[in-house]
GROMACS .gro file of C-alpha atoms in nm:
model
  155
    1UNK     CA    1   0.000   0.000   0.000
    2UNK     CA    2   0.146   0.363  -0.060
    3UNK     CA    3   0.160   0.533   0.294
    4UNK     CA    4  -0.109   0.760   0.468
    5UNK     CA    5  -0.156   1.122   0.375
    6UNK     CA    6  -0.526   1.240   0.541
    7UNK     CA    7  -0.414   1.576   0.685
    8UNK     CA    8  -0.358   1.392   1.004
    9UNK     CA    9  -0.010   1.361   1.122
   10UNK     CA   10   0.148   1.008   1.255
   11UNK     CA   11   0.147   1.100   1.606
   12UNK     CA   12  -0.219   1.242   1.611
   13UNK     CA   13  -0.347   0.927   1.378
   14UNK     CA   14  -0.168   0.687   1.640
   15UNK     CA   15  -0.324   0.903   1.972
   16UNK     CA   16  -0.658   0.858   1.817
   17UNK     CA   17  -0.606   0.491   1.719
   18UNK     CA   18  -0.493   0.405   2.086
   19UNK     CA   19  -0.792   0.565   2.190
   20UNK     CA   20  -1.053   0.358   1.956
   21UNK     CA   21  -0.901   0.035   2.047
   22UNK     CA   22  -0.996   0.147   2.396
   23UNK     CA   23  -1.360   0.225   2.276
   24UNK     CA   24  -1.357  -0.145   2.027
   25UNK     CA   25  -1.264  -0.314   2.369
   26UNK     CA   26  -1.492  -0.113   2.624
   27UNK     CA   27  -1.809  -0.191   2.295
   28UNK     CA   28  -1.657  -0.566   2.235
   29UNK     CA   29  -1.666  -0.652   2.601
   30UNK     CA   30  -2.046  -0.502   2.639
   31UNK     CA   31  -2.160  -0.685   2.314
   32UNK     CA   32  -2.078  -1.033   2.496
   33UNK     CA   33  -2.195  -0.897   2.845
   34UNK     CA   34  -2.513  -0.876   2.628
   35UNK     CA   35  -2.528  -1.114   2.416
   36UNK     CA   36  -2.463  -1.331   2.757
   37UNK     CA   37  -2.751  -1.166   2.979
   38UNK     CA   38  -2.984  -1.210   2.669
   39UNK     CA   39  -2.868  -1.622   2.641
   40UNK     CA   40  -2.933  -1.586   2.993
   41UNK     CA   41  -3.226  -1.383   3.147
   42UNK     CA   42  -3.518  -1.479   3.346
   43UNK     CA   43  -3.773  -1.361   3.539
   44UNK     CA   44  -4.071  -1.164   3.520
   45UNK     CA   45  -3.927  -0.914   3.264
   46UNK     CA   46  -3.768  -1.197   3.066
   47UNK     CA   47  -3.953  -1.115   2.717
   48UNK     CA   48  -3.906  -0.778   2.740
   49UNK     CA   49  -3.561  -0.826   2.859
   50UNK     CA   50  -3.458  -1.056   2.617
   51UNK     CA   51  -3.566  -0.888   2.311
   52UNK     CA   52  -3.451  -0.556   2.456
   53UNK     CA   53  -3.050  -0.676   2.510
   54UNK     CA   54  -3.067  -0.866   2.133
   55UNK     CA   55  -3.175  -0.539   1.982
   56UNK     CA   56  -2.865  -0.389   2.203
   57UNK     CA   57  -2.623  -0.662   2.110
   58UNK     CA   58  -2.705  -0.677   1.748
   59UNK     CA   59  -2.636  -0.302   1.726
   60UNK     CA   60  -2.337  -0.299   1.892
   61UNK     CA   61  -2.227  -0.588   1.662
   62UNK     CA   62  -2.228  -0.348   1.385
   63UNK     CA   63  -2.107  -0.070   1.606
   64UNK     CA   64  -1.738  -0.271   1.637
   65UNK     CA   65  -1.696  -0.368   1.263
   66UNK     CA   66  -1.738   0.046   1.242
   67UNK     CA   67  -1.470   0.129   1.522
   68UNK     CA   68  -1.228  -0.150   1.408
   69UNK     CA   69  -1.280  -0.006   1.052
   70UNK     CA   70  -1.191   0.321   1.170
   71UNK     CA   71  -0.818   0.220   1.326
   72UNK     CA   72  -0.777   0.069   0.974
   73UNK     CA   73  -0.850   0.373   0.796
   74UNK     CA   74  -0.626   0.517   1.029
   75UNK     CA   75  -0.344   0.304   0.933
   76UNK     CA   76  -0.315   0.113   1.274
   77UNK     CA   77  -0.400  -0.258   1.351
   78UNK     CA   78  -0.681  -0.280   1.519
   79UNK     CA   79  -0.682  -0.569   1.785
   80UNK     CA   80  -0.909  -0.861   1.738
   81UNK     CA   81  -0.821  -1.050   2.037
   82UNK     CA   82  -0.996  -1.154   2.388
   83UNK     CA   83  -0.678  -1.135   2.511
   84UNK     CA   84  -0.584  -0.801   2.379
   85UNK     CA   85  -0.962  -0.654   2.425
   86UNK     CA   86  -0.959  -0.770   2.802
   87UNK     CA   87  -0.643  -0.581   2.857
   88UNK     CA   88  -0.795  -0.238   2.668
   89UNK     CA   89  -1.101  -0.273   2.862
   90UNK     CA   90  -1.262  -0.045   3.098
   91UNK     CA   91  -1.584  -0.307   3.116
   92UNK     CA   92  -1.491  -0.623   3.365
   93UNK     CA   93  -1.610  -0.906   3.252
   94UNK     CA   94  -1.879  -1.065   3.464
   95UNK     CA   95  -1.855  -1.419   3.647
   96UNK     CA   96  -2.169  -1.624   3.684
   97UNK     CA   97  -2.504  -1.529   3.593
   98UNK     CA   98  -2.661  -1.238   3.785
   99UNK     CA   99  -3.074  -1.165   3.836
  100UNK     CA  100  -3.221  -0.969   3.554
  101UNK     CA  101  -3.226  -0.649   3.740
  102UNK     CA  102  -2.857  -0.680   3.849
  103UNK     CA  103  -2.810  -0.731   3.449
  104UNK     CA  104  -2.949  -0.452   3.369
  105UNK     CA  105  -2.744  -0.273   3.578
  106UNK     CA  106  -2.480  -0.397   3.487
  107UNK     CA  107  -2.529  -0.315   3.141
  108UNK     CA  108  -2.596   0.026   3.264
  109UNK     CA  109  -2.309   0.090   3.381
  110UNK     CA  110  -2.133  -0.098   3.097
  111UNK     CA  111  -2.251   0.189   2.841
  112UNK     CA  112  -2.214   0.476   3.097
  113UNK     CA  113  -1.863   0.362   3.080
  114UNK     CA  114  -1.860   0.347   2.668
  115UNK     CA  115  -1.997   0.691   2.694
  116UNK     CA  116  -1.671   0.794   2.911
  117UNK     CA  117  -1.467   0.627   2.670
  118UNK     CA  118  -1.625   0.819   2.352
  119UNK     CA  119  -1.558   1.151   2.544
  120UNK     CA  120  -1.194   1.058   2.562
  121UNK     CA  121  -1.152   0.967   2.227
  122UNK     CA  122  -1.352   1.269   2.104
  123UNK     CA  123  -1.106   1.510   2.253
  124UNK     CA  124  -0.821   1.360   2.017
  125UNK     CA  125  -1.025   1.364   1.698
  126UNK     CA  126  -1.138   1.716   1.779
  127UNK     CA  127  -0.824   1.799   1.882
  128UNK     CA  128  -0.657   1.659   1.597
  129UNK     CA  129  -0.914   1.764   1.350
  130UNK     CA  130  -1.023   1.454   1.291
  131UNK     CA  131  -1.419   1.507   1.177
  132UNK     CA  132  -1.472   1.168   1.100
  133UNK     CA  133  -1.328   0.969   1.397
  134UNK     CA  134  -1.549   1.264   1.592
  135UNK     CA  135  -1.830   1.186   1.393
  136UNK     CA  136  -1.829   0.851   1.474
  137UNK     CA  137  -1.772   0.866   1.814
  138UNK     CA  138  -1.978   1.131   1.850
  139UNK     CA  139  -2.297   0.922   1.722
  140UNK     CA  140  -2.176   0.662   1.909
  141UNK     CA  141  -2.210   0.868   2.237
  142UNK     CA  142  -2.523   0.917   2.164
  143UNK     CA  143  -2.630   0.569   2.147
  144UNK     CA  144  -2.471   0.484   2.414
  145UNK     CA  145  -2.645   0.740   2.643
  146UNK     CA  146  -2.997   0.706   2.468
  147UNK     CA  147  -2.931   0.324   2.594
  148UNK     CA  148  -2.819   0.407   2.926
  149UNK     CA  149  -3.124   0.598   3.025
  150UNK     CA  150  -3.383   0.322   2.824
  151UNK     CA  151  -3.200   0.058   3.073
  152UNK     CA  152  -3.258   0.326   3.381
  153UNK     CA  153  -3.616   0.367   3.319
  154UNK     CA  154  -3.670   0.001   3.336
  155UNK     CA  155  -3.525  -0.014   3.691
   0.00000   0.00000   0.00000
């Protein structure tokens, strides 16, 4: 491939790159949180539940191929590892099988935490003049947040 030339310099396209694997780990770790609690609910809420973390883990399934996509564009690897994803990762992974409201919850917090992430990353784009790494993230913040509060309301 010929190199890079985007109007972003090497160190700024690295910063934000480090900073997206972050946010690909933090949004890889809460897909599988989901995808587990949705394998995994019961209880009184379970329909509602159920459909409402597949619609969550299906969107955050796209969500990664878009962030990993990103790094690429940016001329960095982007990791594609459990191994490299649990050390990026601001999201623990969770043992067992919690109750359906500590689940949501959990989730909760998992996308208050992507939402952290995003705000991170958004100061290097912007800072870098990176509008489409901002753009992204930005939208992603969104989602995140508009998640965060539907989760809330159902506690």
């Amino acid at each position: 491939m010929h190199s890079i030339d985007i109007g972003i310099s090497t160190e700024n396209r690295n910063a934000i790159a480090e900073g997206l694997k972050k946010l690909l780990a933090d949004s890889y770790t809460l897909y599988l949180q989901t995808h587990n609690f949705h394998w995994n609910v019961t209880g009184p809420q379970f329909r509602e539940l159920h459909l409402m973390f597949e619609e969550h883990y299906t969107e955050l399934a796209l969500a990664v191929d878009e962030i990993a996509e990103r790094i690429r564009t940016l001329d960095v690897v982007a990791p594609g590892t459990y191994k490299s994803f649990a050390k990026l990762s601001s999201i623990s992974e969770v043992e067992g099988v919690p109750a359906s409201r500590e689940m949501v919850e959990i989730l909760t917090a998992g996308h208050e935490q992507v939402v952290k992430t995003c705000r991170d990353v958004l100061v290097l784009a912007q800072g870098a003049a990176d509008e489409s790494t901002a753009s992204l993230v930005s939208d992603r913040m969104r989602l995140h947040e508009k998640t965060a509060w539907m989760l809330r309301a159902t506690l």
